[in-house]
Short mmCIF file of C-alpha atoms in Angstrom, two decimals:
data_model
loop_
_atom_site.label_atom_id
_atom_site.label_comp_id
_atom_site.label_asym_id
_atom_site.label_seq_id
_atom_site.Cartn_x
_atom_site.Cartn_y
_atom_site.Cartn_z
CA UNK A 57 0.00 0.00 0.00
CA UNK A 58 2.73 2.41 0.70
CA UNK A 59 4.55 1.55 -2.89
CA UNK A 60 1.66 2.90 -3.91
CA UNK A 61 0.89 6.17 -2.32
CA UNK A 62 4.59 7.50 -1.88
CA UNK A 63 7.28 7.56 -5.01
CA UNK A 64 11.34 6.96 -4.47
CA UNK A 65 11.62 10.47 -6.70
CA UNK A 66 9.28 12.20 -4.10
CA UNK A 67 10.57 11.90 -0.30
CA UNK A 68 10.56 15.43 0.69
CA UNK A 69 8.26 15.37 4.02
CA UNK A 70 6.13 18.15 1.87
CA UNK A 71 6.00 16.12 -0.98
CA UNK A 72 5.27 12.86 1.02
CA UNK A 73 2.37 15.35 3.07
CA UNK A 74 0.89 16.19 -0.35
CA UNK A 75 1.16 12.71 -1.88
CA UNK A 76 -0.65 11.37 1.34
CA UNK A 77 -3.43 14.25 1.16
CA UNK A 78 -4.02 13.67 -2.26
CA UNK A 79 -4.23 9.88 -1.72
CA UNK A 80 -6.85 10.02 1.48
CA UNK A 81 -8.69 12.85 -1.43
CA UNK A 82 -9.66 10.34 -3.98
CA UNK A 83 -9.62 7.06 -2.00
CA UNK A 84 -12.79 8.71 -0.07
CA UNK A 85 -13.54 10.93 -3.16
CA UNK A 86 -13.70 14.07 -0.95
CA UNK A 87 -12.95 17.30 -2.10
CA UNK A 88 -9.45 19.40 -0.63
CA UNK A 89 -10.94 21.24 2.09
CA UNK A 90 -12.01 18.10 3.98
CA UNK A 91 -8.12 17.20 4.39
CA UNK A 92 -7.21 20.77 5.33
CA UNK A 93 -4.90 21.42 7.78
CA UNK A 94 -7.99 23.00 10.17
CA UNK A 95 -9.36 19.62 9.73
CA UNK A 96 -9.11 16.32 12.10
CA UNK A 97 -7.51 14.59 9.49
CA UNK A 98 -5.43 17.00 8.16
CA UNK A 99 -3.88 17.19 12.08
CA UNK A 100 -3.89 13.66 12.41
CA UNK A 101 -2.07 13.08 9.14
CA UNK A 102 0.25 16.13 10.29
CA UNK A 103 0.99 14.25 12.85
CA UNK A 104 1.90 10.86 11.81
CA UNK A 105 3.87 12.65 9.23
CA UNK A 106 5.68 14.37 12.09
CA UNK A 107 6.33 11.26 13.88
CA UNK A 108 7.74 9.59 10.42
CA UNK A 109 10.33 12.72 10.51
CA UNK A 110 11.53 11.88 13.89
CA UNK A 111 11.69 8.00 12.94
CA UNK A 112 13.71 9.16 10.00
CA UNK A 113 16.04 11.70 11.62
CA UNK A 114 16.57 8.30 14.12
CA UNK A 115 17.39 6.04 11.44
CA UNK A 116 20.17 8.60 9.48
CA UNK A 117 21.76 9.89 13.37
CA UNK A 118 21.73 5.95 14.09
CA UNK A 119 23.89 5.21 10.75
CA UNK A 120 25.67 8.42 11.02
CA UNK A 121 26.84 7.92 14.86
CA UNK A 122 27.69 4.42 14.01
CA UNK A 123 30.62 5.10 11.44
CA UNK A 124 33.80 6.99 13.10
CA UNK A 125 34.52 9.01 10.09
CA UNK A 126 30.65 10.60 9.96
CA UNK A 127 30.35 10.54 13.34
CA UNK A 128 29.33 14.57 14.89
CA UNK A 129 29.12 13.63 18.59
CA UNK A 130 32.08 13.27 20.69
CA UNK A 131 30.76 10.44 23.02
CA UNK A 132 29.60 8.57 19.65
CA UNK A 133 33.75 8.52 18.55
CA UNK A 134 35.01 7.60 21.30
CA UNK A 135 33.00 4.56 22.22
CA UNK A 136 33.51 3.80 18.69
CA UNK A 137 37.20 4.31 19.38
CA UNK A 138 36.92 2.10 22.48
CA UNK A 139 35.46 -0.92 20.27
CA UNK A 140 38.61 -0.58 18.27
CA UNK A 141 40.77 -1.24 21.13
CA UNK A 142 41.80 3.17 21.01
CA UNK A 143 41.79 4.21 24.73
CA UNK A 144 41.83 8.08 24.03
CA UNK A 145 44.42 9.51 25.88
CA UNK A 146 43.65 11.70 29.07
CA UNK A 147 45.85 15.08 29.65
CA UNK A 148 49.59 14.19 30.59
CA UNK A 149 50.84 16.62 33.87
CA UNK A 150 53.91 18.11 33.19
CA UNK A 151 56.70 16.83 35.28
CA UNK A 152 60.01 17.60 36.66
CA UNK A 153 62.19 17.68 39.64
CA UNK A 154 63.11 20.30 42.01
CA UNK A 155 65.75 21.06 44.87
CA UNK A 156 64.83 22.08 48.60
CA UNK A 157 67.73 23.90 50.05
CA UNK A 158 67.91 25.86 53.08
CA UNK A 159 68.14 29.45 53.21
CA UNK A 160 70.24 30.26 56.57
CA UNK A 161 67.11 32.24 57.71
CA UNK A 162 66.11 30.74 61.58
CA UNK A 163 62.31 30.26 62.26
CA UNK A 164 60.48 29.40 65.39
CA UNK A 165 60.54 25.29 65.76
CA UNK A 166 61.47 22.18 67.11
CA UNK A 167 64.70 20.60 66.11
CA UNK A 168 66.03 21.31 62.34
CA UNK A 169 64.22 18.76 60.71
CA UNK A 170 61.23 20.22 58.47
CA UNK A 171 58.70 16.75 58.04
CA UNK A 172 57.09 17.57 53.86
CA UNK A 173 53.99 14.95 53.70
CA UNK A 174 53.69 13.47 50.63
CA UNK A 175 51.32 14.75 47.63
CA UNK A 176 52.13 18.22 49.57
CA UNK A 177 51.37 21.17 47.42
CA UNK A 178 53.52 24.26 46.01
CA UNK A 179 52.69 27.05 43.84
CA UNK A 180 54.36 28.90 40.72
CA UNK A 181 53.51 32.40 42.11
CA UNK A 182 54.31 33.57 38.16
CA UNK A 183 51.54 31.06 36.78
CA UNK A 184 49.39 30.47 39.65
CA UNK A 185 48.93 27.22 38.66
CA UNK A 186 49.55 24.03 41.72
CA UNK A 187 51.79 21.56 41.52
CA UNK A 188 52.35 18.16 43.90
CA UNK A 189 55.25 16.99 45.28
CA UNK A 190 55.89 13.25 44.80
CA UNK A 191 58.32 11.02 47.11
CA UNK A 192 58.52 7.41 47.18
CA UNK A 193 57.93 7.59 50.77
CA UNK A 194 55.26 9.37 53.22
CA UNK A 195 57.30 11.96 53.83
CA UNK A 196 60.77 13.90 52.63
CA UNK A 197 62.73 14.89 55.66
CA UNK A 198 64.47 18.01 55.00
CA UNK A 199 67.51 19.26 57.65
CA UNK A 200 67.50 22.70 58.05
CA UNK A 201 70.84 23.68 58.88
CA UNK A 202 74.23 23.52 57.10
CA UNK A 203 74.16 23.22 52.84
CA UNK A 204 71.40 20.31 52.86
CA UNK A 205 69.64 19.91 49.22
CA UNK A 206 67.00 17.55 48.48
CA UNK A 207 65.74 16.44 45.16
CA UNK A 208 62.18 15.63 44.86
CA UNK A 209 60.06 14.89 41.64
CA UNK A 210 57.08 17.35 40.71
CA UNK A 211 53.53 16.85 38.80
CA UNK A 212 51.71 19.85 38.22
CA UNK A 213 48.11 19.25 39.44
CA UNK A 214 46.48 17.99 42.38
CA UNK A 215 45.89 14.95 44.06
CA UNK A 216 42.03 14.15 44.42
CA UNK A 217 39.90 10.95 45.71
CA UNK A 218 36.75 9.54 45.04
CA UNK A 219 35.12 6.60 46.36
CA UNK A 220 32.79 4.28 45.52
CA UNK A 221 31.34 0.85 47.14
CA UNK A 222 31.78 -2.76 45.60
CA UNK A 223 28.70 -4.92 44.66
CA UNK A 224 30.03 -7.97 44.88
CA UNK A 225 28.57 -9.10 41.23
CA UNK A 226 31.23 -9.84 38.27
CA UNK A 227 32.37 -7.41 36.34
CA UNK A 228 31.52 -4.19 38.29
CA UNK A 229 32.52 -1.35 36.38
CA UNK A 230 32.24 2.63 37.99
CA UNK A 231 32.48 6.10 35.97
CA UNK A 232 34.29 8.70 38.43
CA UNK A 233 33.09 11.69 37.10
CA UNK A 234 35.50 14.85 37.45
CA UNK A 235 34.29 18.39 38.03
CA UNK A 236 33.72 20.42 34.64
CA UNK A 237 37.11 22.02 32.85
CA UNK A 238 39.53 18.96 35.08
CA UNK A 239 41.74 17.14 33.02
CA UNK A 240 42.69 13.80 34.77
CA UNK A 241 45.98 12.54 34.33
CA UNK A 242 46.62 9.80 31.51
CA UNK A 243 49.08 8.10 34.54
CA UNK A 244 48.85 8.78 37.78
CA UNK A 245 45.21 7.09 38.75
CA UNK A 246 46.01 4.20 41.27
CA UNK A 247 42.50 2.29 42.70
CA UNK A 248 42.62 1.32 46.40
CA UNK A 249 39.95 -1.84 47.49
CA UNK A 250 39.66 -1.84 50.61
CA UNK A 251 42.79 0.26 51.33
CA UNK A 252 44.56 -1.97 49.51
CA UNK A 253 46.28 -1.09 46.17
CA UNK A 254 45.24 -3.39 43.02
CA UNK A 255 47.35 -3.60 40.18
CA UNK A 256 46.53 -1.98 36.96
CA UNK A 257 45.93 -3.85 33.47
CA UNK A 258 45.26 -2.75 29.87
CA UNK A 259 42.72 -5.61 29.15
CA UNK A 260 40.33 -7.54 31.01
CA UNK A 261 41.84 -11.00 30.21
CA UNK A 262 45.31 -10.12 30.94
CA UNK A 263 44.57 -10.46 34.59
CA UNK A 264 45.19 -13.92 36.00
CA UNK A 265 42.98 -16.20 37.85
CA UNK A 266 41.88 -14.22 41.07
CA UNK A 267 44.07 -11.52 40.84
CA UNK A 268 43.73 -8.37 42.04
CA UNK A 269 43.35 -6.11 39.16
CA UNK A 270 41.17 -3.20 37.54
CA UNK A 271 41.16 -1.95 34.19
CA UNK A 272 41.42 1.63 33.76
CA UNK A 273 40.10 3.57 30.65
CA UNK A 274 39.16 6.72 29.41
CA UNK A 275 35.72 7.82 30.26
CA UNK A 276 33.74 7.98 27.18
CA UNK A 277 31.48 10.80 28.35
CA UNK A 278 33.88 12.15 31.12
CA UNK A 279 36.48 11.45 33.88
CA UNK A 280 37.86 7.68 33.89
CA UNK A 281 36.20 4.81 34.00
CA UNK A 282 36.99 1.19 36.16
CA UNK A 283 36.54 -2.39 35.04
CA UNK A 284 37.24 -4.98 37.54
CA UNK A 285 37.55 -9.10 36.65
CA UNK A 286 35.01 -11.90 37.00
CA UNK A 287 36.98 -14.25 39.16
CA UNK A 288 38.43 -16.32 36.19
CA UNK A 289 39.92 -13.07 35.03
CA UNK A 290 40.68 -11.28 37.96
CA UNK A 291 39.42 -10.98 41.33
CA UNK A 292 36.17 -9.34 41.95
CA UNK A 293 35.52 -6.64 45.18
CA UNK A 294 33.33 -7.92 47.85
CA UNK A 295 29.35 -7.04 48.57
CA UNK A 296 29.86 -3.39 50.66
CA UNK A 297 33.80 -2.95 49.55
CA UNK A 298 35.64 0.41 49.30
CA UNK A 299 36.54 1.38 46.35
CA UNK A 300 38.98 4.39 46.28
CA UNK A 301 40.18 5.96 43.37
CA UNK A 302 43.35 8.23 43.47
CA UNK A 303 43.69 10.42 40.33
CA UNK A 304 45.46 13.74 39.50
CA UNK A 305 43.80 16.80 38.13
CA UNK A 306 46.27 18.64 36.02
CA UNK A 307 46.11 21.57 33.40
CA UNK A 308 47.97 20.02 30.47
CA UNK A 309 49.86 21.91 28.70
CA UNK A 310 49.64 25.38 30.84
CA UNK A 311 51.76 22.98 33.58
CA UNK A 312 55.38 23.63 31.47
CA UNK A 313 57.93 25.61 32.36
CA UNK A 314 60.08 25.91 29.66
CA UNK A 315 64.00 26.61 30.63
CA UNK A 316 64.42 30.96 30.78
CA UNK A 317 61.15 31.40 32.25
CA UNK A 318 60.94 32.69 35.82
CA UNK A 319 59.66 30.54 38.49
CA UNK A 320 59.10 31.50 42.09
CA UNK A 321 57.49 28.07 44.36
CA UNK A 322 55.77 28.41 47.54
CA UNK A 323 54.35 25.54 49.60
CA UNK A 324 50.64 25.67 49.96
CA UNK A 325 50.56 22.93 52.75
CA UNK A 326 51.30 22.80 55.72
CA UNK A 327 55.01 21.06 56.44
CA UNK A 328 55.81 20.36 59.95
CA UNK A 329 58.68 19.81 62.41
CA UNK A 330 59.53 16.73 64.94
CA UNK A 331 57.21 17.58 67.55
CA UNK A 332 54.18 18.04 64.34
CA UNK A 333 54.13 21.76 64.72
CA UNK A 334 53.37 24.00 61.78
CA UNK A 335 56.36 25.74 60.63
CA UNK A 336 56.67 28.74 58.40
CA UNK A 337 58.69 26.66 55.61
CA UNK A 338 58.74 28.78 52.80
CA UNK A 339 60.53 31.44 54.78
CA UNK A 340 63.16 28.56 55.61
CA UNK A 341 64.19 27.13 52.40
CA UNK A 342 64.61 28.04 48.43
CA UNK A 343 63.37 25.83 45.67
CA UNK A 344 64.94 25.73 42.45
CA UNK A 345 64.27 23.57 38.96
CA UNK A 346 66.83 20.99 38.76
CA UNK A 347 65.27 19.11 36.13
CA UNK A 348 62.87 21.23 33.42
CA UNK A 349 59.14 20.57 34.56
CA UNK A 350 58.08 19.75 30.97
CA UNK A 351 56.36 17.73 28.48
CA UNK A 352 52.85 18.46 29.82
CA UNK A 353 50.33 17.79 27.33
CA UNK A 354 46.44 18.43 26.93
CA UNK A 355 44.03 15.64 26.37
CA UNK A 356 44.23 14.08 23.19
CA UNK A 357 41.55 15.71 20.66
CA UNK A 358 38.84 14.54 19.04
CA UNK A 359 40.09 15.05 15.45
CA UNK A 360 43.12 12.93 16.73
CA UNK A 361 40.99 10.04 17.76
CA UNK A 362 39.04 9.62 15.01
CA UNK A 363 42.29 9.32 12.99
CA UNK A 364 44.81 7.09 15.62
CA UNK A 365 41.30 4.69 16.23
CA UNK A 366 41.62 2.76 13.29
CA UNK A 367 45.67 2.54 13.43
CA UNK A 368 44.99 0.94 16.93
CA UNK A 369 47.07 -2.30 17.70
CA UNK A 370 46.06 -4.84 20.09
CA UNK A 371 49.79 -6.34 20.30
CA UNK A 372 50.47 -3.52 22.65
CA UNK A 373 53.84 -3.88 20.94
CA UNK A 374 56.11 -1.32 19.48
CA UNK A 375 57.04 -3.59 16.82
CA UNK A 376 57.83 -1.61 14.28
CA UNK A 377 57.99 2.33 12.68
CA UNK A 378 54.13 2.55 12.63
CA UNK A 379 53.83 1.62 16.22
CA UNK A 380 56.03 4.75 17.08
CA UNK A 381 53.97 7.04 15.16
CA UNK A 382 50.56 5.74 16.60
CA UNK A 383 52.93 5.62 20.12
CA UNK A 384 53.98 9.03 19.62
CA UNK A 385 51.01 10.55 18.72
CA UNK A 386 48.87 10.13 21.58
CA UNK A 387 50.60 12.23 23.82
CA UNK A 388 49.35 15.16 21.79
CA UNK A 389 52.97 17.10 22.11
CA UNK A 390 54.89 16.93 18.38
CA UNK A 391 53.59 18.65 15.27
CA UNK A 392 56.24 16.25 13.15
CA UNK A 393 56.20 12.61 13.30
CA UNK A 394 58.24 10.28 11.65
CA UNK A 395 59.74 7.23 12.37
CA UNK A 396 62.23 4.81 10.39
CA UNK A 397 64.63 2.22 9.90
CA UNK A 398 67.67 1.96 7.29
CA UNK A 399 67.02 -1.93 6.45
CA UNK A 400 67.87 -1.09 2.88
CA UNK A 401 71.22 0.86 3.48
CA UNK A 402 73.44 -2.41 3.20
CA UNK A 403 74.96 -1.69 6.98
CA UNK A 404 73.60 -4.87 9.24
CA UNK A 405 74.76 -2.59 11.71
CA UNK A 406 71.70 -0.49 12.72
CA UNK A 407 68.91 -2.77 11.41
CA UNK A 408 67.65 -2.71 14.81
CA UNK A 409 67.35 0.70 15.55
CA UNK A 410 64.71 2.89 15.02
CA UNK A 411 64.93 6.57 14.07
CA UNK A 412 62.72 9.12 15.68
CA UNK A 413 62.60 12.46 13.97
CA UNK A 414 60.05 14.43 16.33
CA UNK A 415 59.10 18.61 15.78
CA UNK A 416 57.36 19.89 18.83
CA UNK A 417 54.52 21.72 18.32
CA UNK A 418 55.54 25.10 18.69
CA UNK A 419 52.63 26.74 19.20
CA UNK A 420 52.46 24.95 22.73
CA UNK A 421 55.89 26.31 23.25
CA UNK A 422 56.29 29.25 22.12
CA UNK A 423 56.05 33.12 24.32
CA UNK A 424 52.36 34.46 23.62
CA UNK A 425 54.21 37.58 22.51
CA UNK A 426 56.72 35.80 20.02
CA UNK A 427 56.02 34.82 16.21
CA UNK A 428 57.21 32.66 13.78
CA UNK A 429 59.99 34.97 13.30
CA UNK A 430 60.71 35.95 16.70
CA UNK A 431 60.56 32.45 18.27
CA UNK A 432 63.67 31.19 19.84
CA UNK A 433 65.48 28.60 17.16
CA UNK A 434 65.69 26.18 19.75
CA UNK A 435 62.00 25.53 20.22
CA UNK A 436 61.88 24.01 17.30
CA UNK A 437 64.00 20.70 18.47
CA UNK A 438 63.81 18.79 21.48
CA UNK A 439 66.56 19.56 24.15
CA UNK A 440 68.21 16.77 26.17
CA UNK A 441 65.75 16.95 29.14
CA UNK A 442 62.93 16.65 26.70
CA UNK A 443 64.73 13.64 24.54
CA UNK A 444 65.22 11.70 28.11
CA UNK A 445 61.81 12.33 28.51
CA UNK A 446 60.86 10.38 25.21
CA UNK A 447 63.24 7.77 26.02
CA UNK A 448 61.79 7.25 29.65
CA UNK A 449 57.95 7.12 28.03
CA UNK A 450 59.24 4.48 25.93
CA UNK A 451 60.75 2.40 28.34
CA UNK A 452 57.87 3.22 31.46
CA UNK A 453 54.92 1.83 28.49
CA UNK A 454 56.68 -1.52 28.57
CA UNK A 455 55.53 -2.10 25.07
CA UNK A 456 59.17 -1.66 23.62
CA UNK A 457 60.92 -4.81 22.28
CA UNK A 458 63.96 -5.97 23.98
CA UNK A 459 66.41 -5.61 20.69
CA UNK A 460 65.25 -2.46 19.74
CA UNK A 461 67.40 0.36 20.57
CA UNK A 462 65.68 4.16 19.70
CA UNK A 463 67.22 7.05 18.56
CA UNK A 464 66.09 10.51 18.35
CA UNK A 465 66.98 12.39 14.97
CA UNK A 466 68.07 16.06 15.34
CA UNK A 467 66.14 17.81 12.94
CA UNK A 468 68.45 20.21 10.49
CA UNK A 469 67.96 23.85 11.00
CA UNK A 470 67.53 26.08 7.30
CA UNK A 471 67.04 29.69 7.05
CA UNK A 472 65.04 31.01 3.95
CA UNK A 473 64.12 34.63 2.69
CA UNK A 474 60.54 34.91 1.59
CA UNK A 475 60.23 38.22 -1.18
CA UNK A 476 56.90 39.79 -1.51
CA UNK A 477 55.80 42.13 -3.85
CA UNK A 478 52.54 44.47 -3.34
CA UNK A 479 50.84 47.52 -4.75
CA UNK A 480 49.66 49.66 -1.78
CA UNK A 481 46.76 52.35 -1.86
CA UNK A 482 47.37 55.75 -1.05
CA UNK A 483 45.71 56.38 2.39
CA UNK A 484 46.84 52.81 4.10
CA UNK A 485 49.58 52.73 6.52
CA UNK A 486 52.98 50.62 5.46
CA UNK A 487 53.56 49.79 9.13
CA UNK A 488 49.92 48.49 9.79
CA UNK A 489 50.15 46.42 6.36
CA UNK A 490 53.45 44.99 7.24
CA UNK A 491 52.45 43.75 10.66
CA UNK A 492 49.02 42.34 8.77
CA UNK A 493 51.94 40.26 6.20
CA UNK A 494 54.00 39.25 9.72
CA UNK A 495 51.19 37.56 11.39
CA UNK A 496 49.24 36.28 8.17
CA UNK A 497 52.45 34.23 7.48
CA UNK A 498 53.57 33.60 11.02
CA UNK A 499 50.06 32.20 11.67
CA UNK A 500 50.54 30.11 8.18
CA UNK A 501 53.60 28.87 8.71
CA UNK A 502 53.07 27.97 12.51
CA UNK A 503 50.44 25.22 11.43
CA UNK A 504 52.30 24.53 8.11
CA UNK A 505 52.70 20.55 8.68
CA UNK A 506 53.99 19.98 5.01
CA UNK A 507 57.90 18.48 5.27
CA UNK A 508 58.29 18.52 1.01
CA UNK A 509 57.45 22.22 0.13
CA UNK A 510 55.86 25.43 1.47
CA UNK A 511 53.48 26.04 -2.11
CA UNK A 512 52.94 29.45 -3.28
#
């Protein structure tokens, strides 16, 4: 019946109206004004038309939402990303290391030993942004007296908890949802059952018989999200268990200090002395950078996961130069990635190492008053700090094959001279269309991700 009131050539919703109108017309050989609009089954056809244009707007979001590539909604690509075996990469806290030293200035308390809790906070007075002091103990004991420096690793962010009770079924699973704007930290999340720390694993059935595992992944809405075993496959939290979920809340990228720029820390928390008085630390001791706080990275973006998704490996291997790249690319940091291998160069030699050639992204990097042509050189390569860095990602994923040895490729620095020609109007100032030329082609060449040739 409906082949033969609607036509494949007509499936506008006005022409399908009209077609139907005109149909219900001569079936019941009624005349136009019967069907009208004002009429009851002019409304009532309205209305199952209606309802046909919200089964069909259904139908195309359904098969639009379903392929990665056509997919408009961010929570639609990345559960598509998480069937692929693509866990989206959370924000990355910049990191570093810092020395406590004392001053020679005497404060008010007992003994010389200042007592700095761990996950205590400073803050870069120049940035205002927080960062957390990390020690592989409860404490860092600092002596107060004499030339005593201690070295202590940084994250910028904060510490935060959230906790949640076990069911006792298989497979639990949670979503700890994080306050609007928070990035959580792609590393530092560590799960607590019961106060007792469980391992983390990438998959489900890597966890043996009983163990006490969880899987961590990115939320697909928001915040993280926790997958714990079945008992054949890891060990499942008791009926009324707590389930506490240690993550860091960082700010990405904002969280670098880049060497040059002027730092000045001050403890937030409280540190205390031997007897576990408060003591007015930051008038006590000096903290300086030791190691750059650095390659502090923003969540990875959605245009990047609809592209890394279907390049996902579930070796979990870096077997080869397209495992780099994919490797590499999550962390959201480079502009230029390339990996290699010189298998066909004749030289046995080096057939098991692979070349990295990596360009930051300079924009990240760069002073917000500085321009393609005022940007320091040196931005546009990796230093040693940031190369170490690379090396120790590599090594920390466990993913790297035991033969392979990884270099880093120094990129070659060229200078060019770019000639322009124009035909200014009277009335127009030379200084305000020069500055319009600077930042036209600064902005251009800033993105420019071409390695071959910069085209006319």
């Amino acid at each position: 019946m409906a082949l033969e009131i609607f036509k494949y050539n007509r499936i506008r919703f006005d022409q399908l109206y009209q077609d139907a109108k005109d149909y219900l017309t001569n079936k019941f050989l009624q005349v136009g004004d019967v069907f009208s609009p004002a009429s009851a089954y002019g409304q009532l056809l309205g209305v199952i038309i209606d309802l046909g244009k919200l089964i069909f707007y259904y139908v195309e979001d359904s098969i639009t939402e379903l392929n990665i590539y056509t997919a408009t909604r961010d929570s639609s690509i990345r559960s598509l990303a998480r069937i692929a075996g693509h866990n989206p990469t959370r924000a990355i806290a910049a990191s570093g290391t810092v020395t406590i030293s004392y001053n020679g200035n005497p404060i008010d308390m007992y003994g010389n030993t200042a007592i700095i809790p761990n996950y205590t906070r400073i803050i870069n007075n120049a940035t205002g942004l927080t960062y957390t002091v990390i020690a592989d103990s409860e404490d860092i004991r600092v002596q107060l007296s004499g030339s005593t420096t201690i070295e202590t690793k940084l994250l910028q962010g904060i510490v935060e908890a959230q906790t949640v009770t076990g069911t006792g079924s298989a497979l639990q699973s949670y979503n700890i949802n994080v306050k609007r704007g928070s990035q959580v930290d792609n590393f530092f999340v560590y799960v607590y059952v019961n106060g007792e720390k469980w391992q983390t694993y990438d998959s489900i059935y890597d966890m043996p018989y009983e163990k006490k595992g969880v899987v961590i992944k990115t939320g697909i809405n928001a915040g993280i999200d926790l997958y714990f075993g079945n008992g054949f496959f890891g060990a499942i939290p008791d009926l009324g268990s707590s389930i506490r979920v240690e993550y860091l809340s960082t700010s990405g990228n904002a969280g670098n200090i880049l060497e040059g720029e002027t730092t000045q820390f001050a403890f937030v928390d409280d540190v205390y002395d031997l007897a576990g008085n408060v003591i007015a630390i930051n008038d006590a001791v000096k903290l300086n950078i030791n190691k750059p706080i650095i390659f502090g990275s923003d969540a990875e973006p959605i245009y990047l996961t609809r592209i890394l998704a279907p390049k996902t490996s579930r070796a979990y291997v870096l077997a080869n130069s397209d495992s780099y790249v994919y490797f590499l690319e999550k962390f959201n940091i480079f502009s230029v990635i390339d990996a290699f291998n010189t298998f066909d160069d004749n030289d046995l030699s080096d057939d098991n190492v692979v070349y990295l050639f990596l360009i930051p992204d300079v924009n990240k990097r760069k002073p917000s008053n500085a321009d393609y042509f005022t940007v320091p050189v040196n931005l546009f390569s990796l230093s040693d700090a940031e190369k170490n860095k690379v090396y120790d990602f590599i090594e920390q994923s466990g993913q790297k094959i035991i033969t392979t040895v990884v270099k880093i490729v120094d990129p070659i620095v060229k200078k060019y001279v770019l000639n322009i020609n124009i035909t200014a109007y009277e009335g127009y100032s030379k200084d305000n269309v020069r500055q319009q030329i600077i930042s036209k082609c600064s902005d251009y060449f800033l993105k420019n991700r071409r390695r071959d040739r910069i085209t006319k």
